[in-house]
Short mmCIF file of C-alpha atoms in Angstrom, two decimals:
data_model
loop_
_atom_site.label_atom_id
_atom_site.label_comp_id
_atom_site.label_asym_id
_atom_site.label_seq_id
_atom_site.Cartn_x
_atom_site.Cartn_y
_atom_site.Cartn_z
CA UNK A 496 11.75 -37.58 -88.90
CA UNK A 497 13.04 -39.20 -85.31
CA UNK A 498 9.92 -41.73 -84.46
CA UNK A 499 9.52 -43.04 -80.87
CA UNK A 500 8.24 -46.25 -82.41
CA UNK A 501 9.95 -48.44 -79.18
CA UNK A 502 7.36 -48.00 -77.09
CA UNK A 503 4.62 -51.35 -76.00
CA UNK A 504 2.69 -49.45 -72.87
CA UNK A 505 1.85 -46.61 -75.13
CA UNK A 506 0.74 -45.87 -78.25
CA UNK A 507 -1.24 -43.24 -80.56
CA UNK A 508 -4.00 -45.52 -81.16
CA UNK A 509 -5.89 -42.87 -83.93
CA UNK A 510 -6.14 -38.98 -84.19
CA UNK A 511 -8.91 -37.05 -85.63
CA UNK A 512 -11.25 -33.54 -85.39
CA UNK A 513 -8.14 -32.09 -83.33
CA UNK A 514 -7.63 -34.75 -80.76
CA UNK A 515 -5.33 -37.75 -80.19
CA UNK A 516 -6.72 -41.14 -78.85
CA UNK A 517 -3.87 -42.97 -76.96
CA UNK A 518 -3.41 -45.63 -74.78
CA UNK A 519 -1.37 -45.34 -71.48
CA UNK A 520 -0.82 -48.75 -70.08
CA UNK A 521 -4.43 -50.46 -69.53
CA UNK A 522 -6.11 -47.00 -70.23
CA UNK A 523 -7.40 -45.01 -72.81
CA UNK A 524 -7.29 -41.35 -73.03
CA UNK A 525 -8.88 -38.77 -75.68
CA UNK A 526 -6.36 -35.47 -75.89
CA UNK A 527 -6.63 -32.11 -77.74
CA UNK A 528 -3.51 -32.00 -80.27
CA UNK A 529 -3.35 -28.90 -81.96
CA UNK A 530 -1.53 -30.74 -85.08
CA UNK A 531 -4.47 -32.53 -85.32
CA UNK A 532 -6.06 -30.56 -88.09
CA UNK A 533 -7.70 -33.79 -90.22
CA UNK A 534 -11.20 -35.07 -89.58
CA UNK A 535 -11.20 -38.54 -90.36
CA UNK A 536 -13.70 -40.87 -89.80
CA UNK A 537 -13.57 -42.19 -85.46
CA UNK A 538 -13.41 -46.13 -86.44
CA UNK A 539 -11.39 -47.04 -83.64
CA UNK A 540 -13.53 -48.64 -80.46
CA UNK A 541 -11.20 -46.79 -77.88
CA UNK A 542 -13.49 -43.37 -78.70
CA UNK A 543 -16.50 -45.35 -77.39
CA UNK A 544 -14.71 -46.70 -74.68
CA UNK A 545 -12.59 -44.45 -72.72
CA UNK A 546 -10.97 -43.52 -69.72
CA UNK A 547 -10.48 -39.98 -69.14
CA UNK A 548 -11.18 -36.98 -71.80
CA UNK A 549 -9.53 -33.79 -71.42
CA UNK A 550 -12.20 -31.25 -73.15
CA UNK A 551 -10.55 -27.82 -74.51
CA UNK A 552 -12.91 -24.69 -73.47
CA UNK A 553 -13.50 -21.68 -75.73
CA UNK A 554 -12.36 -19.44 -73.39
CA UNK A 555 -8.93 -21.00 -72.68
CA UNK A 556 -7.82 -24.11 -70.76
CA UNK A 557 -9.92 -26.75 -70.20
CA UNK A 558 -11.18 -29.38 -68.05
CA UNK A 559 -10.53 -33.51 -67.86
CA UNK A 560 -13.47 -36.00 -67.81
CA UNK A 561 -13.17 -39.65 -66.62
CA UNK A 562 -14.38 -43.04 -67.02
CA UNK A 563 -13.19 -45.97 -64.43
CA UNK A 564 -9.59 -44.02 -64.44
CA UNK A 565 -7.42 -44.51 -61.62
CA UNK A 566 -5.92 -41.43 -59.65
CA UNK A 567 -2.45 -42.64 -60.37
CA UNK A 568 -1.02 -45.58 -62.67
CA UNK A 569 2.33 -46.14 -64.02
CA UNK A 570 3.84 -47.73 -67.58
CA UNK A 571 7.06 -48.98 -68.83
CA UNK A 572 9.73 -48.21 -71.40
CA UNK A 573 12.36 -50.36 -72.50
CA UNK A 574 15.77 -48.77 -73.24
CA UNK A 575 17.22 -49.63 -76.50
CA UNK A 576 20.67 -51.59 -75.94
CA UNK A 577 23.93 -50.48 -77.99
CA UNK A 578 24.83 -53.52 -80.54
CA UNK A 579 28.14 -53.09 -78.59
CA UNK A 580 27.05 -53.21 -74.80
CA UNK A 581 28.82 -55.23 -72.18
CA UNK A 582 25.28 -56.19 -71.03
CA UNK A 583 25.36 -53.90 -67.84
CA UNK A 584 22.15 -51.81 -67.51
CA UNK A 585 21.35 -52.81 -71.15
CA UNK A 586 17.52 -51.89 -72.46
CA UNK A 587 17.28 -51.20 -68.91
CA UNK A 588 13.31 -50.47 -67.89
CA UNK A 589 12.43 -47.05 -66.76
CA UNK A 590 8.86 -46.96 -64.43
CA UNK A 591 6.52 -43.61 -65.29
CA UNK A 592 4.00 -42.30 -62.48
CA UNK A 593 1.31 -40.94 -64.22
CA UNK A 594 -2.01 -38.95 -63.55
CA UNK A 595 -4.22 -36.35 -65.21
CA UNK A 596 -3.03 -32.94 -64.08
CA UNK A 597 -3.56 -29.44 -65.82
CA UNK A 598 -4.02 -28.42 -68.85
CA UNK A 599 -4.08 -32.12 -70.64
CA UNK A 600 -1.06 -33.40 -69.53
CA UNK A 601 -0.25 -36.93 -68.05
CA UNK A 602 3.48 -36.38 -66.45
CA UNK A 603 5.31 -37.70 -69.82
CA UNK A 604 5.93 -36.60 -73.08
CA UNK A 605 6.10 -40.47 -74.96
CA UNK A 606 7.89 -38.74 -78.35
CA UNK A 607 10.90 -37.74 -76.19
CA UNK A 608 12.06 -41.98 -76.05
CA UNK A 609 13.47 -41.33 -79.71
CA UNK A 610 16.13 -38.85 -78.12
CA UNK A 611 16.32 -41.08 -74.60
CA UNK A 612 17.49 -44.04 -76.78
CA UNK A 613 20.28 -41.51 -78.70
CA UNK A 614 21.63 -40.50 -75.96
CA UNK A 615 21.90 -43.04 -73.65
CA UNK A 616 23.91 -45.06 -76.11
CA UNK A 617 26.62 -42.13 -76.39
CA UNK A 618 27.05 -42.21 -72.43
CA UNK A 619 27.14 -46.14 -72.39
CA UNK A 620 29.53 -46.08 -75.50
CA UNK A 621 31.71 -43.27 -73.88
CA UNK A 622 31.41 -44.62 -70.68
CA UNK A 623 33.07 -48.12 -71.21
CA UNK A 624 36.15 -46.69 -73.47
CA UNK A 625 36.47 -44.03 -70.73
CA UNK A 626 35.88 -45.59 -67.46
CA UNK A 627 34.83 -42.39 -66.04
CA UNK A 628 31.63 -40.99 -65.33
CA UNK A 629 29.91 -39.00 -67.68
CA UNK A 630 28.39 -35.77 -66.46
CA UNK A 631 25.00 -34.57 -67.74
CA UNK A 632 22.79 -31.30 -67.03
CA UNK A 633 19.17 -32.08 -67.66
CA UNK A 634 17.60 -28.12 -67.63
CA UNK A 635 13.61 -27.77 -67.39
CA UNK A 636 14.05 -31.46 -66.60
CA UNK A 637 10.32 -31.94 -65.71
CA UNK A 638 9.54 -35.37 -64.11
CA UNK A 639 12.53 -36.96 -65.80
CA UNK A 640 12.44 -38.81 -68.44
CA UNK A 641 15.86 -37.82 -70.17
CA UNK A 642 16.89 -38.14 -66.46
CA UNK A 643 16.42 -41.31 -65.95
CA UNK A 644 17.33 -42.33 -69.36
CA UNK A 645 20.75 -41.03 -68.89
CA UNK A 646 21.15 -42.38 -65.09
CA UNK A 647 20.41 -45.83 -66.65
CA UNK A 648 23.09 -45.40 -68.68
CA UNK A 649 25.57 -45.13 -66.36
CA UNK A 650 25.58 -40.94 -66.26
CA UNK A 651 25.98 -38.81 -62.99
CA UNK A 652 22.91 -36.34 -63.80
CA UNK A 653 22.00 -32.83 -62.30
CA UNK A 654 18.39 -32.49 -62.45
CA UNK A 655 17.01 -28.93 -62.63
CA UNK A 656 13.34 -27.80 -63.09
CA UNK A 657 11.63 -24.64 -61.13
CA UNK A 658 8.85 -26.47 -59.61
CA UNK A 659 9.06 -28.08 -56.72
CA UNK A 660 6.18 -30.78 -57.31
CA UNK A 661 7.90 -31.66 -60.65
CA UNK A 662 11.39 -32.30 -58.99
CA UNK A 663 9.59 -34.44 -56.80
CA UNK A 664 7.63 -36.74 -59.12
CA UNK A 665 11.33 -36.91 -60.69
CA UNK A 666 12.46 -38.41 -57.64
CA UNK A 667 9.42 -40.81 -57.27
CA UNK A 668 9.88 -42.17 -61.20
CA UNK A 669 13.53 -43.06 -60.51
CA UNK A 670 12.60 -44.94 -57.25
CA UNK A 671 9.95 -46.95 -58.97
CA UNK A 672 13.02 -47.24 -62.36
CA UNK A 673 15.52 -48.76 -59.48
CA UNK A 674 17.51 -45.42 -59.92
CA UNK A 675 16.82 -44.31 -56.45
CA UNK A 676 20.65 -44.22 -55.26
CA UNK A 677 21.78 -43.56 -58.82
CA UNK A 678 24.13 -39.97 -58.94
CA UNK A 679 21.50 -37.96 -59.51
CA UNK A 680 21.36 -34.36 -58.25
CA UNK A 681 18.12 -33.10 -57.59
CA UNK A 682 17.38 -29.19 -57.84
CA UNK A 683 14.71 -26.93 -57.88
CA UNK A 684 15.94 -23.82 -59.64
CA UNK A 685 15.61 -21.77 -62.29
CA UNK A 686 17.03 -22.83 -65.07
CA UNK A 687 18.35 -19.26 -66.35
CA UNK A 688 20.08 -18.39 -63.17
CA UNK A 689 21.42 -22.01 -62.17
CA UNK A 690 23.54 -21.80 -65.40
CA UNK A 691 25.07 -18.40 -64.75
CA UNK A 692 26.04 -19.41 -61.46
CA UNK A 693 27.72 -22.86 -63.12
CA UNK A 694 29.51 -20.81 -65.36
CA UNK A 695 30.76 -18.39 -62.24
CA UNK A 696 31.79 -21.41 -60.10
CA UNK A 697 33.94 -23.36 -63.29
CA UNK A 698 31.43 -26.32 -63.74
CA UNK A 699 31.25 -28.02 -67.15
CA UNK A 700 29.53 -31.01 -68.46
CA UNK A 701 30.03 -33.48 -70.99
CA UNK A 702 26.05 -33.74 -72.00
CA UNK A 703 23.47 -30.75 -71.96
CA UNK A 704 19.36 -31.63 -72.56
CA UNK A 705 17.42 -28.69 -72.97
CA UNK A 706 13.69 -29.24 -73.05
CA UNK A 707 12.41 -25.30 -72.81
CA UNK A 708 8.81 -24.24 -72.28
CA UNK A 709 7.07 -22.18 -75.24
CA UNK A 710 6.31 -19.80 -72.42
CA UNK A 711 7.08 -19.47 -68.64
CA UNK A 712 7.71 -17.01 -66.04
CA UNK A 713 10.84 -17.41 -63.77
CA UNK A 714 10.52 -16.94 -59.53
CA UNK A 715 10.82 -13.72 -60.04
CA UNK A 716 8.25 -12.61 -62.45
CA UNK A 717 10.72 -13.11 -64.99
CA UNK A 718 9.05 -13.50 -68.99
CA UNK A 719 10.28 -16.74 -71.15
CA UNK A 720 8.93 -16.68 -74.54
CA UNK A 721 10.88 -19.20 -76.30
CA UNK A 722 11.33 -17.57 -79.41
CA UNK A 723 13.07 -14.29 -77.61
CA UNK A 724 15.12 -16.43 -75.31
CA UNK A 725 16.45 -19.55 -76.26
CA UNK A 726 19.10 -18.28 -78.86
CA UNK A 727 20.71 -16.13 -75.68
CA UNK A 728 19.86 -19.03 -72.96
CA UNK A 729 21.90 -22.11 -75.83
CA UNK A 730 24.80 -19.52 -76.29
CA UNK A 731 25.24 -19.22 -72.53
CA UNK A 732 24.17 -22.85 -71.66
CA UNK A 733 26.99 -24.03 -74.09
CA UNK A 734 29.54 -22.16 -71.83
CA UNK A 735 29.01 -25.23 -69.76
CA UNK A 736 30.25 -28.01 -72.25
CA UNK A 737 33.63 -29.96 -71.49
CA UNK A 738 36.31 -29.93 -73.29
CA UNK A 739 35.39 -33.52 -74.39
CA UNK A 740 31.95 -32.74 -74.37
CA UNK A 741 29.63 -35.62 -76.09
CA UNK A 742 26.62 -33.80 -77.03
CA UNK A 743 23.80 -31.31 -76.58
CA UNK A 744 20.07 -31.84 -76.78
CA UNK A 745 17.95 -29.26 -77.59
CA UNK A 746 13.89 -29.84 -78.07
CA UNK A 747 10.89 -27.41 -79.46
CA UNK A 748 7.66 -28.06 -79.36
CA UNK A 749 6.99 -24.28 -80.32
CA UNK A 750 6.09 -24.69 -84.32
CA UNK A 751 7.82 -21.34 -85.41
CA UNK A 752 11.08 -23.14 -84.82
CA UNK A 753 11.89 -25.63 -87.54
CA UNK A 754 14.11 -28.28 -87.11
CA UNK A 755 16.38 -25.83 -89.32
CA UNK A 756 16.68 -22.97 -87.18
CA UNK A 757 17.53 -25.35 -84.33
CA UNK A 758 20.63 -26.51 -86.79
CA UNK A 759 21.05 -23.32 -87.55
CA UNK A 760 21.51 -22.06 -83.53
CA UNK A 761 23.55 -25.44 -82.58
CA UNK A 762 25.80 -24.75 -85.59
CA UNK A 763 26.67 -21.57 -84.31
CA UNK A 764 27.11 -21.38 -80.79
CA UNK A 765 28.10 -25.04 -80.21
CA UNK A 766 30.01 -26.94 -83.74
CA UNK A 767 31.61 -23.52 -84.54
CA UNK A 768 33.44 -23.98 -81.11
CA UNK A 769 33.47 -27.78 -80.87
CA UNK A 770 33.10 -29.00 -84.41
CA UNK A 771 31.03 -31.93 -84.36
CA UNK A 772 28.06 -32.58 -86.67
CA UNK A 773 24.31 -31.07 -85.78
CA UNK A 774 21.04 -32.68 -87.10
CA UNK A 775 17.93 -31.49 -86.24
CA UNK A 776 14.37 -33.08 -87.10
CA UNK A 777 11.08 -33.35 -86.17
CA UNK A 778 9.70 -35.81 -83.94
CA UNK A 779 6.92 -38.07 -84.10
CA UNK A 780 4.78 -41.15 -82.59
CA UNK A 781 3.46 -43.88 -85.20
CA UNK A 782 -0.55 -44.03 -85.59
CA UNK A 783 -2.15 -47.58 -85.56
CA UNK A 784 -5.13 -47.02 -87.07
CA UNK A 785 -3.66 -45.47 -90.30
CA UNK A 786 0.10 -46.13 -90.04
CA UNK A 787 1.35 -42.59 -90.48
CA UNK A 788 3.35 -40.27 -87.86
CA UNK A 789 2.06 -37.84 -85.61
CA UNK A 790 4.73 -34.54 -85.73
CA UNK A 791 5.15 -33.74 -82.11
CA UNK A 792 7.75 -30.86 -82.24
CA UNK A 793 12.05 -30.88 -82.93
CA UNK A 794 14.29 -31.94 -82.17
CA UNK A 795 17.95 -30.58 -82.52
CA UNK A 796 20.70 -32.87 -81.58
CA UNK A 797 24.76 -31.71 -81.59
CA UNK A 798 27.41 -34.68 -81.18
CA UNK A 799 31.67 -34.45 -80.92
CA UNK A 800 31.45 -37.75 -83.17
#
């Protein structure tokens, strides 16, 4: 398992009776998790002494609660640096905006830092034996995280997500991560179609992140279930690589796909054509209160080295 265990202005600070109890910065937050299936005794003060619950309803969705929570607050995360780094942008510190929004979420997904840190060190590595810019396609690219991760590292990123709002808190989290002027190409698009007109005008790219919803519908009423569409979306997403491509993410936070069928799919539309080596694993965030790992979806990861 890949653990984001890097983090100090978050952490999973106990789980139990399907929810997660984490702390964001100064505040504490209760979450449904649906891999929460354990009821273990609540021993930790933070369930006493929240800031904001989100409370699942019967009937679907759900609704947040709060306690002395802010509208908006913002955390750090600390790249890690390359043993071989020249210094320059080294464990660089990314800025977060974050608020309560629908359905439970925050504006970051804190598991994804284990495959920020991966990456980033390819582009720096690749970057200073190259001296030329390494080009990255971030797709459902959310508020940015991997975005900004990458930027940091010296990459000229394309951002793409379909929603507007999203793109924009992108925008805000690199101006608060000093990243406002970095290369960074900001789209909103759908992912499907942005790709097949890439592959019409000749682009490639020498780093693909893929971060797919379970399920989504596209501007045009268009159905993404992930388990009917990713294998045809990777095999025409991988169109896109370089020649010298350095490597594709691909993430899952769908539990039907297992870290092996993610191997399985980068095996064959990506290392078949650019050998390579694929790993794929799950993903996780340490627990304080009993010192195990919270699964939090795959990850499947394709390098050239």
């Amino acid at each position: 398992m890949w653990i984001a265990d890097n983090w100090k202005d978050y952490e999973v600070l106990d789980t139990s009776g399907g929810e997660k109890l984490e702390r964001w910065g100064d505040y504490i937050l209760v979450r449904p998790d649906p891999q929460v299936i354990w009821n273990t005794p609540r021993e930790h003060q933070g369930w006493k002494h929240k800031n904001g619950h989100y409370h699942r309803s019967a009937k679907g969705g759900g609704e947040w609660e709060f306690f002395r929570l802010p509208d908006e607050w913002s955390i750090g995360y600390d790249l890690i640096a390359p043993q071989d780094t020249d210094g320059e942008n080294a464990g660089q510190s990314l800025r977060f905006h974050l608020k309560p929004f629908s359905f439970k979420h925050t504006g970051l997904f804190p598991e994804q830092a284990v495959n920020w840190d991966w990456f980033s060190q390819l582009i720096r590595k690749n970057r200073n034996s190259s001296g030329q810019p390494v080009k990255v396609l971030n797709l459902f690219a959310y508020t940015g995280g991997a975005t900004l991760a990458a930027a940091a590292a010296g990459a000229a990123v394309t951002h793409v997500d379909a929603s507007k709002g999203m793109v924009g808190w992108a925008r805000e989290n690199a101006a608060a991560s000093g990243l406002g002027s970095a290369p960074i190409r900001w789209l909103v698009d759908d992912c499907v179609k942005f790709v097949e007109r890439e592959i019409r005008r000749g682009n490639k790219y020498d780093g693909i992140i893929m971060d797919p919803p379970s399920y989504g519908r596209g501007p045009k009423g268009e159905i993404w279930k992930i388990e009917e569409s990713i294998w045809p979306f990777l095999e025409l997403t991988a169109q896109l690589l370089s020649r010298n491509a350095l490597f594709l993410l691909i993430n899952s936070y769908t539990t039907g796909l297992q870290p092996a069928v993610l191997s399985y799919m980068l095996n064959a539309a990506v290392a078949k054509r650019f050998g390579g080596r694929v790993a794929s694993e799950e993903i996780g965030l340490p627990v304080g209160s009993s010192g195990l790992v919270l699964p939090c979806g795959a990850s499947g990861r394709w390098c050239r080295e």
